[in-house]
């Protein structure tokens, strides 16, 4: 594999992981606009553990995910009392606060950034991305996926059916934070350097875009969305400076024509029926 | 034997009292109907019985146990269930997934499977569309699905909130036949309805609410003939035609 191709695929893998971190709460109807903050928690926690405490990468990355999940749970319980645009604003602010804390935390380099000694090869990144996708596929065949759909579709009815709406929302939010934290932890060890500025609003917003573009109805949406956003700008390199303009135009056009996202439930059902008829 | 005993139940939304000292009883095997105009507190009563809205005062006893402090899922596990107004099926899920959600607290997978097949047997239209999105169903089929979903929890008492709302006359007749049938099989029913004639015809007991209070209760046949029932819906003096 050429260095260029490997580089693109690594970015794709990180984007896929991030997309599922956003997808999980979104599947329960909550927009988390602060996902970059949870990645930062995972990244800095894991990096600190390998750099200063002599941990190996695997447990450090797991601990990064756990730290992000813990913050997700503790912060999520009050934050999830808000809904819709207010939840988006609250999580947006949360992401900013986390990023600002790391920017001023001198023990992990502050504004100068934080070099990471231990190195995780591309294979580890691919492995994690595949693992996350498999985990999501597994999850989509369990009751939990039904609960998510019920809570998103009609929280009132979910409540009347005896589903703990707040519990499911908190679980989805926390699980998303864990995925983001694990992704962040590996990110730190692959690129060997992290800085708070990387985990910005822009990263959060882009990740949300992958998911909305791919579609939130099925578990395949985030994968397709992240793939599209990572690979298409690469293919448009021939367009030189204009490629982002072309890409933005395609995006606006697409959202106008197909606001439900690329992959929908109806589409998958149609395919399945065509498959069984053949 | 009293299956459901509601005593002195009061519910407030902020400073607005929605229910005030409401009591009623459903005995095992009975159909009891709750009537009243819009805003009388009928839906609130059903939700409070399930525990989905907090009661300010009063209690709910189910099958001899005080369930007043229990959350909805615990009451559902005991055999209470609510088919909400407007059916509220989940249109992003398939027919079968909607049914499975009704059984989400049960772990006896095989029995769930059998009962699902029984529901498909009862509602062949649902069986044909089991893998399709629930949004493909007609209003009547959606009502059948909502009832089927509630049955999957294996209820002893089914609370139905305005099940005939928005259905064609043909389906309304089918619906009331279904309620009778389920009742004959041993299910107790608490029925909130706008269609007073049909509701009183199937019920063994009736309660009329007005602005959150019980104003009449008793034998449905006697109530059907009582002019005060009409007043409860249309206001006092409504029985006399308005002069032109």
Short mmCIF file of C-alpha atoms in Angstrom, two decimals:
data_model
loop_
_atom_site.label_atom_id
_atom_site.label_comp_id
_atom_site.label_asym_id
_atom_site.label_seq_id
_atom_site.Cartn_x
_atom_site.Cartn_y
_atom_site.Cartn_z
CA UNK A 1 0.00 0.00 0.00
CA UNK A 2 1.37 3.41 -0.93
CA UNK A 3 1.95 5.98 1.78
CA UNK A 4 -0.71 8.22 0.30
CA UNK A 5 -3.36 5.52 0.22
CA UNK A 6 -2.53 4.40 3.76
CA UNK A 7 -2.76 8.00 4.91
CA UNK A 8 -6.20 8.45 3.35
CA UNK A 9 -7.46 5.17 4.80
CA UNK A 10 -6.23 6.09 8.28
CA UNK A 11 -8.14 9.38 8.08
CA UNK A 12 -11.16 7.42 6.84
CA UNK A 13 -10.90 5.01 9.77
CA UNK A 14 -10.79 7.84 12.33
CA UNK A 15 -13.71 9.54 10.61
CA UNK A 16 -15.76 6.33 10.70
CA UNK A 17 -15.10 5.92 14.44
CA UNK A 18 -16.05 9.55 15.08
CA UNK A 19 -19.18 9.19 12.94
CA UNK A 20 -20.45 6.30 15.06
CA UNK A 21 -19.73 8.29 18.22
CA UNK A 22 -22.14 10.93 16.87
CA UNK A 23 -24.58 8.36 15.47
CA UNK A 24 -25.25 6.59 18.79
CA UNK A 25 -26.88 9.54 20.57
CA UNK A 26 -28.42 10.71 17.31
CA UNK A 27 -30.15 7.34 16.94
CA UNK A 28 -31.88 8.18 20.24
CA UNK A 29 -32.79 11.62 18.89
CA UNK A 30 -30.02 13.66 20.51
CA UNK A 31 -27.61 15.86 18.61
CA UNK A 32 -24.20 15.90 20.31
CA UNK A 33 -22.29 18.88 18.90
CA UNK A 34 -19.43 18.44 21.34
CA UNK A 35 -18.06 15.12 20.18
CA UNK A 36 -14.58 16.65 19.63
CA UNK A 37 -14.43 17.35 23.36
CA UNK A 38 -14.92 13.66 24.15
CA UNK A 39 -12.24 12.73 21.61
CA UNK A 40 -9.92 15.19 23.37
CA UNK A 41 -10.58 13.58 26.75
CA UNK A 42 -9.74 10.16 25.29
CA UNK A 43 -6.67 11.48 23.48
CA UNK A 44 -5.16 13.36 26.42
CA UNK A 45 -5.99 10.66 28.98
CA UNK A 46 -4.43 7.90 26.90
CA UNK A 47 -1.40 10.01 25.95
CA UNK A 48 -0.78 11.00 29.56
CA UNK A 49 -0.96 7.37 30.68
CA UNK A 50 1.61 6.14 28.12
CA UNK A 51 3.88 9.18 28.39
CA UNK A 52 3.97 9.74 32.13
CA UNK A 53 2.74 6.53 33.72
CA UNK A 54 4.46 4.04 31.45
CA UNK A 55 1.26 2.26 30.37
CA UNK A 56 1.14 0.35 27.10
CA UNK A 57 -1.12 1.65 24.33
CA UNK A 58 -4.03 -0.81 24.61
CA UNK A 59 -4.96 -0.26 28.27
CA UNK A 60 -4.27 3.48 27.88
CA UNK A 61 -6.70 3.75 24.96
CA UNK A 62 -9.31 1.75 26.88
CA UNK A 63 -8.83 4.08 29.86
CA UNK A 64 -9.23 7.05 27.50
CA UNK A 65 -12.56 5.66 26.37
CA UNK A 66 -13.60 5.03 29.97
CA UNK A 67 -12.68 8.59 30.99
CA UNK A 68 -14.69 10.05 28.09
CA UNK A 69 -17.61 7.76 28.95
CA UNK A 70 -17.50 8.80 32.60
CA UNK A 71 -17.59 12.48 31.68
CA UNK A 72 -20.39 11.67 29.19
CA UNK A 73 -22.43 10.01 31.92
CA UNK A 74 -21.84 12.66 34.59
CA UNK A 75 -22.39 15.60 32.26
CA UNK A 76 -25.04 13.81 30.20
CA UNK A 77 -27.51 13.34 33.04
CA UNK A 78 -28.10 17.09 33.54
CA UNK A 79 -27.46 18.06 29.91
CA UNK A 80 -29.99 15.53 28.61
CA UNK A 81 -32.74 17.38 30.43
CA UNK A 82 -32.62 19.76 27.49
CA UNK A 83 -33.92 18.89 24.03
CA UNK A 84 -33.49 19.82 20.40
CA UNK A 85 -31.64 23.03 19.74
CA UNK A 86 -30.95 23.53 23.45
CA UNK A 87 -29.27 20.15 23.73
CA UNK A 88 -27.20 20.98 20.65
CA UNK A 89 -26.13 24.27 22.25
CA UNK A 90 -25.34 22.65 25.59
CA UNK A 91 -23.16 19.97 24.00
CA UNK A 92 -21.56 22.57 21.74
CA UNK A 93 -20.60 24.59 24.82
CA UNK A 94 -19.39 21.43 26.57
CA UNK A 95 -17.04 20.66 23.67
CA UNK A 96 -15.65 24.20 23.82
CA UNK A 97 -15.12 24.04 27.57
CA UNK A 98 -13.25 20.72 27.36
CA UNK A 99 -11.06 21.99 24.54
CA UNK A 100 -10.32 25.19 26.49
CA UNK A 101 -9.37 23.21 29.60
CA UNK A 102 -6.79 21.16 27.67
CA UNK A 103 -5.49 24.32 26.00
CA UNK A 104 -4.63 25.68 29.45
CA UNK A 105 -3.50 22.45 31.09
CA UNK A 106 0.30 22.77 31.28
CA UNK A 107 0.82 19.20 32.49
CA UNK A 108 -0.14 18.05 28.96
CA UNK A 109 1.72 20.79 27.11
CA UNK A 110 -0.94 23.52 27.11
CA UNK A 111 -1.09 25.55 23.90
CA UNK A 112 2.22 24.14 22.67
CA UNK A 113 0.63 20.71 22.17
CA UNK A 114 1.57 17.34 23.59
CA UNK A 115 3.99 14.96 21.82
CA UNK A 116 3.18 11.28 22.29
CA UNK A 117 6.06 8.79 22.44
CA UNK A 118 4.31 5.46 21.88
CA UNK A 119 3.27 4.77 18.29
CA UNK A 120 0.20 2.87 17.04
CA UNK A 121 0.60 1.60 13.46
CA UNK A 122 -2.10 1.97 10.76
CA UNK A 123 -3.14 -1.66 11.31
CA UNK A 124 -4.25 -0.79 14.84
CA UNK A 125 -6.33 2.10 13.50
CA UNK A 126 -7.98 -0.10 10.85
CA UNK A 127 -8.57 -2.78 13.46
CA UNK A 128 -10.35 -0.36 15.78
CA UNK A 129 -12.50 1.08 12.98
CA UNK A 130 -13.55 -2.42 11.88
CA UNK A 131 -14.19 -3.32 15.50
CA UNK A 132 -16.43 -0.29 15.98
CA UNK A 133 -18.39 -1.10 12.81
CA UNK A 134 -18.85 -4.72 13.89
CA UNK A 135 -19.91 -3.61 17.37
CA UNK A 136 -22.49 -1.28 15.85
CA UNK A 137 -23.81 -4.01 13.55
CA UNK A 138 -24.12 -6.33 16.53
CA UNK A 139 -25.89 -3.61 18.51
CA UNK A 140 -28.32 -3.00 15.65
CA UNK A 141 -29.65 -6.56 15.99
CA UNK A 142 -30.38 -6.25 19.72
CA UNK A 143 -33.30 -4.86 21.71
CA UNK A 144 -31.21 -1.79 22.42
CA UNK A 145 -31.56 -0.68 18.78
CA UNK A 146 -35.35 -1.00 19.08
CA UNK A 147 -35.26 1.10 22.23
CA UNK A 148 -33.19 3.75 20.47
CA UNK A 149 -35.66 3.88 17.58
CA UNK A 150 -38.62 4.06 19.97
CA UNK A 151 -37.06 6.84 22.05
CA UNK A 152 -36.19 8.78 18.90
CA UNK A 153 -39.50 8.14 17.15
CA UNK A 154 -41.86 8.92 20.02
CA UNK A 155 -40.49 9.39 23.54
CA UNK A 156 -44.02 9.68 24.97
CA UNK A 157 -44.98 6.25 23.67
CA UNK A 158 -41.65 4.77 24.71
CA UNK A 159 -42.48 5.97 28.21
CA UNK A 160 -45.99 4.46 28.05
CA UNK A 161 -44.48 1.14 26.94
CA UNK A 162 -42.36 1.15 30.08
CA UNK A 163 -39.06 2.01 28.39
CA UNK A 164 -36.83 4.21 30.53
CA UNK A 165 -36.45 7.11 28.11
CA UNK A 166 -33.85 8.95 30.20
CA UNK A 167 -31.94 5.73 30.79
CA UNK A 168 -31.75 4.91 27.07
CA UNK A 169 -30.76 8.48 26.22
CA UNK A 170 -28.03 8.50 28.86
CA UNK A 171 -26.79 5.09 27.69
CA UNK A 172 -26.63 6.21 24.04
CA UNK A 173 -24.90 9.46 24.98
CA UNK A 174 -22.37 7.67 27.19
CA UNK A 175 -21.71 4.92 24.65
CA UNK A 176 -21.10 7.59 21.99
CA UNK A 177 -18.67 9.34 24.35
CA UNK A 178 -16.80 6.05 24.94
CA UNK A 179 -16.44 5.44 21.19
CA UNK A 180 -15.20 9.03 20.74
CA UNK A 181 -12.75 8.62 23.62
CA UNK A 182 -11.32 5.37 22.29
CA UNK A 183 -10.96 6.94 18.84
CA UNK A 184 -9.24 9.98 20.36
CA UNK A 185 -6.86 7.81 22.35
CA UNK A 186 -5.72 5.94 19.27
CA UNK A 187 -5.54 9.18 17.27
CA UNK A 188 -3.00 10.53 19.77
CA UNK A 189 -0.82 7.44 19.45
CA UNK A 190 -0.98 7.23 15.69
CA UNK A 191 -0.15 10.85 14.91
CA UNK A 192 2.26 11.11 17.88
CA UNK A 193 1.16 14.66 18.61
CA UNK A 194 -2.03 16.24 19.88
CA UNK A 195 -3.05 19.82 20.44
CA UNK A 196 -6.27 21.20 21.89
CA UNK A 197 -6.93 23.27 18.76
CA UNK A 198 -7.45 20.09 16.74
CA UNK A 199 -10.48 19.10 18.84
CA UNK A 200 -12.44 22.13 17.74
CA UNK A 201 -16.06 22.85 16.88
CA UNK A 202 -15.18 22.30 13.25
CA UNK A 203 -14.28 18.66 13.95
CA UNK A 204 -17.59 18.16 15.80
CA UNK A 205 -19.62 19.79 13.06
CA UNK A 206 -17.92 17.86 10.28
CA UNK A 207 -18.54 14.59 12.08
CA UNK A 208 -22.22 15.43 12.49
CA UNK A 209 -22.32 16.21 8.78
CA UNK A 210 -20.96 12.74 7.90
CA UNK A 211 -23.77 11.15 9.85
CA UNK A 212 -26.56 13.39 8.55
CA UNK A 213 -25.27 12.93 5.03
CA UNK A 214 -25.06 9.16 5.30
CA UNK A 215 -28.43 9.00 7.03
CA UNK A 216 -29.44 8.33 10.63
CA UNK A 217 -32.09 5.70 9.93
CA UNK A 218 -29.76 2.74 9.54
CA UNK A 219 -26.50 1.61 11.04
CA UNK A 220 -24.83 1.89 7.59
CA UNK A 221 -25.42 5.63 7.25
CA UNK A 222 -22.40 6.87 9.24
CA UNK A 223 -20.06 4.47 7.41
CA UNK A 224 -21.25 5.64 4.00
CA UNK A 225 -21.25 9.30 5.07
CA UNK A 226 -17.74 9.19 6.51
CA UNK A 227 -16.54 7.35 3.41
CA UNK A 228 -18.07 9.92 1.10
CA UNK A 229 -16.68 12.90 3.02
CA UNK A 230 -13.20 11.45 3.22
CA UNK A 231 -12.82 10.00 -0.25
CA UNK A 232 -14.70 12.39 -2.53
CA UNK A 233 -12.54 15.46 -1.73
CA UNK A 234 -9.52 13.26 -2.51
CA UNK A 235 -10.98 12.30 -5.87
CA UNK A 236 -11.71 15.96 -6.57
CA UNK A 237 -8.05 16.88 -6.14
CA UNK A 238 -7.88 17.37 -9.92
CA UNK A 239 -10.13 20.38 -9.39
CA UNK A 240 -7.28 21.93 -7.35
CA UNK A 241 -8.34 24.97 -5.30
CA UNK A 242 -11.92 24.65 -6.38
CA UNK A 243 -12.41 21.17 -4.98
CA UNK A 244 -13.93 22.32 -1.70
CA UNK A 245 -16.26 24.67 -3.55
CA UNK A 246 -17.32 21.82 -5.86
CA UNK A 247 -17.72 19.56 -2.86
CA UNK A 248 -19.82 22.10 -0.97
CA UNK A 249 -22.03 22.57 -4.00
CA UNK A 250 -22.58 18.82 -4.32
CA UNK A 251 -23.39 18.70 -0.61
CA UNK A 252 -25.99 21.48 -0.72
CA UNK A 253 -27.59 19.93 -3.78
CA UNK A 254 -27.72 16.54 -2.11
CA UNK A 255 -29.24 17.82 1.12
CA UNK A 256 -31.91 19.68 -0.85
CA UNK A 257 -32.83 16.57 -2.84
CA UNK A 258 -32.39 13.93 -0.16
CA UNK A 259 -32.64 15.39 3.34
CA UNK A 260 -33.14 11.96 4.94
CA UNK A 261 -29.55 11.01 4.04
CA UNK A 262 -28.03 8.59 1.59
CA UNK A 263 -28.97 5.27 3.19
CA UNK A 264 -32.55 4.85 4.45
CA UNK A 265 -34.51 2.03 6.06
CA UNK A 266 -36.89 1.83 3.11
CA UNK A 267 -33.94 1.45 0.75
CA UNK A 268 -32.49 -1.47 2.69
CA UNK A 269 -35.89 -3.16 2.89
CA UNK A 270 -36.35 -2.80 -0.85
CA UNK A 271 -32.97 -4.40 -1.45
CA UNK A 272 -33.74 -7.27 0.88
CA UNK A 273 -37.03 -7.95 -0.88
CA UNK A 274 -35.38 -7.81 -4.31
CA UNK A 275 -32.74 -10.20 -2.96
CA UNK A 276 -35.24 -12.74 -1.65
CA UNK A 277 -37.31 -12.58 -4.86
CA UNK A 278 -34.27 -13.33 -7.02
CA UNK B 1 -62.94 -9.04 42.84
CA UNK B 2 -61.63 -5.53 42.17
CA UNK B 3 -58.72 -5.67 39.72
CA UNK B 4 -58.12 -1.93 39.60
CA UNK B 5 -59.02 0.41 42.40
CA UNK B 6 -58.45 4.14 41.91
CA UNK B 7 -59.10 6.13 45.06
CA UNK B 8 -59.14 9.89 45.42
CA UNK B 9 -56.67 10.46 42.60
CA UNK B 10 -55.63 14.08 41.98
CA UNK B 11 -53.20 15.28 39.29
CA UNK B 12 -52.02 18.81 38.55
CA UNK B 13 -50.09 20.23 35.62
CA UNK B 14 -48.37 23.14 37.29
CA UNK B 15 -51.14 25.11 38.95
CA UNK B 16 -53.87 23.66 36.77
CA UNK B 17 -55.75 20.80 38.39
CA UNK B 18 -56.40 18.11 35.76
CA UNK B 19 -57.92 15.50 38.05
CA UNK B 20 -59.61 16.13 41.36
CA UNK B 21 -60.39 13.32 43.78
CA UNK B 22 -61.28 10.71 41.14
CA UNK B 23 -62.23 7.22 42.25
CA UNK B 24 -63.28 4.24 40.18
CA UNK B 25 -63.16 0.47 40.24
CA UNK B 26 -62.68 -2.12 37.50
CA UNK B 27 -63.55 -5.65 38.57
CA UNK B 28 -61.87 -8.68 37.02
CA UNK B 29 -63.42 -9.41 33.62
CA UNK B 30 -65.26 -6.11 33.32
CA UNK B 31 -65.32 -3.39 30.70
CA UNK B 32 -65.56 0.02 32.34
CA UNK B 33 -65.87 3.13 30.23
CA UNK B 34 -64.82 6.66 31.14
CA UNK B 35 -66.75 9.37 29.32
CA UNK B 36 -66.53 13.13 29.22
CA UNK B 37 -65.92 16.12 26.97
CA UNK B 38 -62.49 17.17 25.71
CA UNK B 39 -60.37 18.40 28.59
CA UNK B 40 -62.35 16.45 31.19
CA UNK B 41 -59.17 14.64 32.25
CA UNK B 42 -59.78 11.23 30.70
CA UNK B 43 -56.33 10.81 29.15
CA UNK B 44 -54.68 12.17 32.28
CA UNK B 45 -56.57 9.60 34.33
CA UNK B 46 -55.24 6.71 32.20
CA UNK B 47 -51.70 8.08 32.30
CA UNK B 48 -51.86 8.52 36.06
CA UNK B 49 -53.11 4.95 36.49
CA UNK B 50 -50.07 3.77 34.52
CA UNK B 51 -47.80 6.06 36.52
CA UNK B 52 -46.67 8.13 33.54
CA UNK B 53 -47.82 11.34 35.22
CA UNK B 54 -47.28 11.82 38.95
CA UNK B 55 -50.30 11.86 41.23
CA UNK B 56 -50.57 14.71 43.71
CA UNK B 57 -52.86 12.76 45.98
CA UNK B 58 -54.71 9.47 46.05
CA UNK B 59 -53.71 5.96 45.19
CA UNK B 60 -53.89 3.16 42.65
CA UNK B 61 -54.31 -0.44 43.70
CA UNK B 62 -53.88 -3.20 41.12
CA UNK B 63 -54.72 -6.84 41.81
CA UNK B 64 -54.74 -6.12 45.51
CA UNK B 65 -51.31 -4.42 45.58
CA UNK B 66 -50.74 -0.71 46.12
CA UNK B 67 -48.81 0.38 43.01
CA UNK B 68 -49.02 4.14 43.65
CA UNK B 69 -45.26 4.50 44.08
CA UNK B 70 -44.27 2.27 41.17
CA UNK B 71 -42.91 3.54 37.82
CA UNK B 72 -44.76 2.61 34.60
CA UNK B 73 -42.58 -0.39 33.74
CA UNK B 74 -43.30 -2.03 37.09
CA UNK B 75 -47.05 -1.52 36.63
CA UNK B 76 -46.84 -2.89 33.08
CA UNK B 77 -45.04 -5.95 34.44
CA UNK B 78 -48.00 -6.46 36.78
CA UNK B 79 -50.42 -6.49 33.84
CA UNK B 80 -51.50 -2.91 33.27
CA UNK B 81 -51.16 -1.45 29.79
CA UNK B 82 -52.22 1.63 27.86
CA UNK B 83 -53.06 1.97 24.17
CA UNK B 84 -52.48 5.71 23.71
CA UNK B 85 -54.73 8.16 21.94
CA UNK B 86 -53.93 8.52 18.26
CA UNK B 87 -52.44 4.98 18.28
CA UNK B 88 -48.86 6.33 18.29
CA UNK B 89 -47.30 3.36 16.56
CA UNK B 90 -43.64 3.81 15.61
CA UNK B 91 -43.68 4.50 11.90
CA UNK B 92 -39.92 4.15 11.48
CA UNK B 93 -40.10 0.52 12.61
CA UNK B 94 -41.65 -2.52 10.96
CA UNK B 95 -44.96 -4.04 12.06
CA UNK B 96 -43.10 -6.88 13.75
CA UNK B 97 -40.67 -4.56 15.53
CA UNK B 98 -43.63 -2.61 16.90
CA UNK B 99 -45.06 -5.82 18.32
CA UNK B 100 -41.68 -6.78 19.78
CA UNK B 101 -41.48 -3.44 21.54
CA UNK B 102 -44.71 -4.28 23.32
CA UNK B 103 -43.00 -7.40 24.71
CA UNK B 104 -39.72 -5.68 25.49
CA UNK B 105 -39.74 -6.53 29.18
CA UNK B 106 -40.33 -10.23 28.65
CA UNK B 107 -37.50 -12.74 28.45
CA UNK B 108 -39.63 -15.80 27.54
CA UNK B 109 -38.75 -15.59 23.83
CA UNK B 110 -40.66 -18.68 22.79
CA UNK B 111 -43.92 -17.60 24.41
CA UNK B 112 -43.49 -14.16 22.86
CA UNK B 113 -43.10 -15.81 19.45
CA UNK B 114 -46.25 -17.89 19.99
CA UNK B 115 -48.28 -14.91 21.11
CA UNK B 116 -47.06 -12.89 18.16
CA UNK B 117 -48.29 -15.65 15.86
CA UNK B 118 -51.63 -15.58 17.68
CA UNK B 119 -51.86 -11.84 17.05
CA UNK B 120 -51.06 -12.38 13.39
CA UNK B 121 -53.81 -15.01 13.34
CA UNK B 122 -56.24 -12.51 14.78
CA UNK B 123 -55.16 -9.71 12.44
CA UNK B 124 -54.26 -11.27 9.06
CA UNK B 125 -53.60 -7.81 7.59
CA UNK B 126 -50.74 -7.35 10.02
CA UNK B 127 -49.35 -10.79 9.21
CA UNK B 128 -49.15 -9.90 5.52
CA UNK B 129 -47.29 -6.70 6.30
CA UNK B 130 -45.12 -7.91 9.17
CA UNK B 131 -41.83 -6.91 7.54
CA UNK B 132 -43.14 -3.64 6.15
CA UNK B 133 -42.77 -0.27 7.81
CA UNK B 134 -45.71 0.49 10.08
CA UNK B 135 -46.20 3.75 8.18
CA UNK B 136 -47.66 1.65 5.33
CA UNK B 137 -50.69 0.66 7.43
CA UNK B 138 -54.13 2.24 7.21
CA UNK B 139 -55.61 3.97 10.25
CA UNK B 140 -57.61 0.89 11.20
CA UNK B 141 -54.63 -1.40 10.80
CA UNK B 142 -52.55 0.96 12.91
CA UNK B 143 -55.16 0.70 15.66
CA UNK B 144 -55.00 -3.10 15.43
CA UNK B 145 -51.21 -2.87 15.68
CA UNK B 146 -51.44 -0.57 18.70
CA UNK B 147 -53.75 -3.05 20.41
CA UNK B 148 -51.56 -5.97 19.35
CA UNK B 149 -48.50 -4.18 20.74
CA UNK B 150 -50.27 -3.72 24.06
CA UNK B 151 -51.32 -7.40 24.10
CA UNK B 152 -47.69 -8.46 23.71
CA UNK B 153 -47.08 -7.29 27.28
CA UNK B 154 -49.62 -9.93 28.41
CA UNK B 155 -51.93 -7.48 30.17
CA UNK B 156 -54.68 -8.26 32.65
CA UNK B 157 -56.18 -4.81 32.23
CA UNK B 158 -56.00 -2.91 28.96
CA UNK B 159 -56.62 0.82 29.00
CA UNK B 160 -57.72 2.18 25.62
CA UNK B 161 -57.63 5.93 25.00
CA UNK B 162 -60.14 6.93 22.30
CA UNK B 163 -59.47 3.91 20.10
CA UNK B 164 -62.24 4.76 17.60
CA UNK B 165 -60.89 8.25 16.91
CA UNK B 166 -60.49 8.83 13.17
CA UNK B 167 -61.57 5.34 12.12
CA UNK B 168 -64.11 4.58 9.39
CA UNK B 169 -67.55 3.42 10.64
CA UNK B 170 -66.74 -0.10 9.42
CA UNK B 171 -63.57 -0.22 11.48
CA UNK B 172 -65.32 1.28 14.51
CA UNK B 173 -67.72 -1.69 14.50
CA UNK B 174 -64.80 -4.10 14.08
CA UNK B 175 -62.98 -2.40 16.93
CA UNK B 176 -65.88 -2.74 19.36
CA UNK B 177 -66.36 -6.36 18.32
CA UNK B 178 -62.65 -6.89 19.08
CA UNK B 179 -62.97 -5.26 22.51
CA UNK B 180 -65.90 -7.58 23.32
CA UNK B 181 -63.92 -10.57 22.05
CA UNK B 182 -60.84 -9.76 24.14
CA UNK B 183 -63.06 -9.21 27.14
CA UNK B 184 -64.77 -12.55 26.59
CA UNK B 185 -61.30 -14.14 26.64
CA UNK B 186 -60.77 -12.72 30.11
CA UNK B 187 -59.15 -9.34 29.55
CA UNK B 188 -60.48 -6.49 31.69
CA UNK B 189 -60.82 -3.18 29.89
CA UNK B 190 -60.84 0.48 30.88
CA UNK B 191 -62.16 2.33 27.85
CA UNK B 192 -62.04 6.08 27.23
CA UNK B 193 -64.30 6.95 24.33
CA UNK B 194 -65.99 9.80 22.48
CA UNK B 195 -68.40 7.36 20.88
CA UNK B 196 -70.63 7.22 23.97
CA UNK B 197 -73.39 5.10 22.42
CA UNK B 198 -71.07 2.26 21.45
CA UNK B 199 -68.99 2.54 24.61
CA UNK B 200 -72.04 2.35 26.88
CA UNK B 201 -73.35 -0.59 24.85
CA UNK B 202 -70.26 -2.75 25.54
CA UNK B 203 -69.50 -1.57 29.07
CA UNK B 204 -70.42 -3.16 32.40
CA UNK B 205 -69.75 0.06 34.27
CA UNK B 206 -69.36 3.72 33.39
CA UNK B 207 -67.92 6.89 34.90
CA UNK B 208 -68.46 10.41 33.57
CA UNK B 209 -65.82 13.08 34.13
CA UNK B 210 -66.29 16.81 33.89
CA UNK B 211 -63.37 19.21 34.43
CA UNK B 212 -61.42 16.55 36.28
CA UNK B 213 -64.21 15.42 38.63
CA UNK B 214 -66.49 12.42 38.60
CA UNK B 215 -70.00 13.74 38.03
CA UNK B 216 -71.81 10.45 37.40
CA UNK B 217 -71.01 6.78 37.76
CA UNK B 218 -72.93 3.57 37.60
CA UNK B 219 -74.87 1.31 35.27
CA UNK B 220 -74.23 2.13 31.59
CA UNK B 221 -77.86 1.56 30.54
CA UNK B 222 -79.14 3.98 33.15
CA UNK B 223 -76.48 6.50 32.16
CA UNK B 224 -77.34 6.21 28.47
CA UNK B 225 -80.87 7.37 29.26
CA UNK B 226 -79.76 10.16 31.60
CA UNK B 227 -80.06 13.67 30.10
CA UNK B 228 -77.21 14.83 32.34
CA UNK B 229 -74.80 12.81 30.18
CA UNK B 230 -75.56 14.99 27.21
CA UNK B 231 -75.09 18.06 29.36
CA UNK B 232 -71.67 16.83 30.41
CA UNK B 233 -70.59 16.90 26.76
CA UNK B 234 -72.47 19.90 25.45
CA UNK B 235 -72.99 22.08 28.50
CA UNK B 236 -76.15 22.81 30.43
CA UNK B 237 -79.32 23.44 28.48
CA UNK B 238 -77.92 21.74 25.41
CA UNK B 239 -80.76 19.23 25.44
CA UNK B 240 -83.12 21.98 24.35
CA UNK B 241 -82.65 23.05 20.70
CA UNK B 242 -81.25 26.53 20.35
CA UNK B 243 -83.83 29.07 19.13
CA UNK B 244 -83.25 30.64 15.73
#
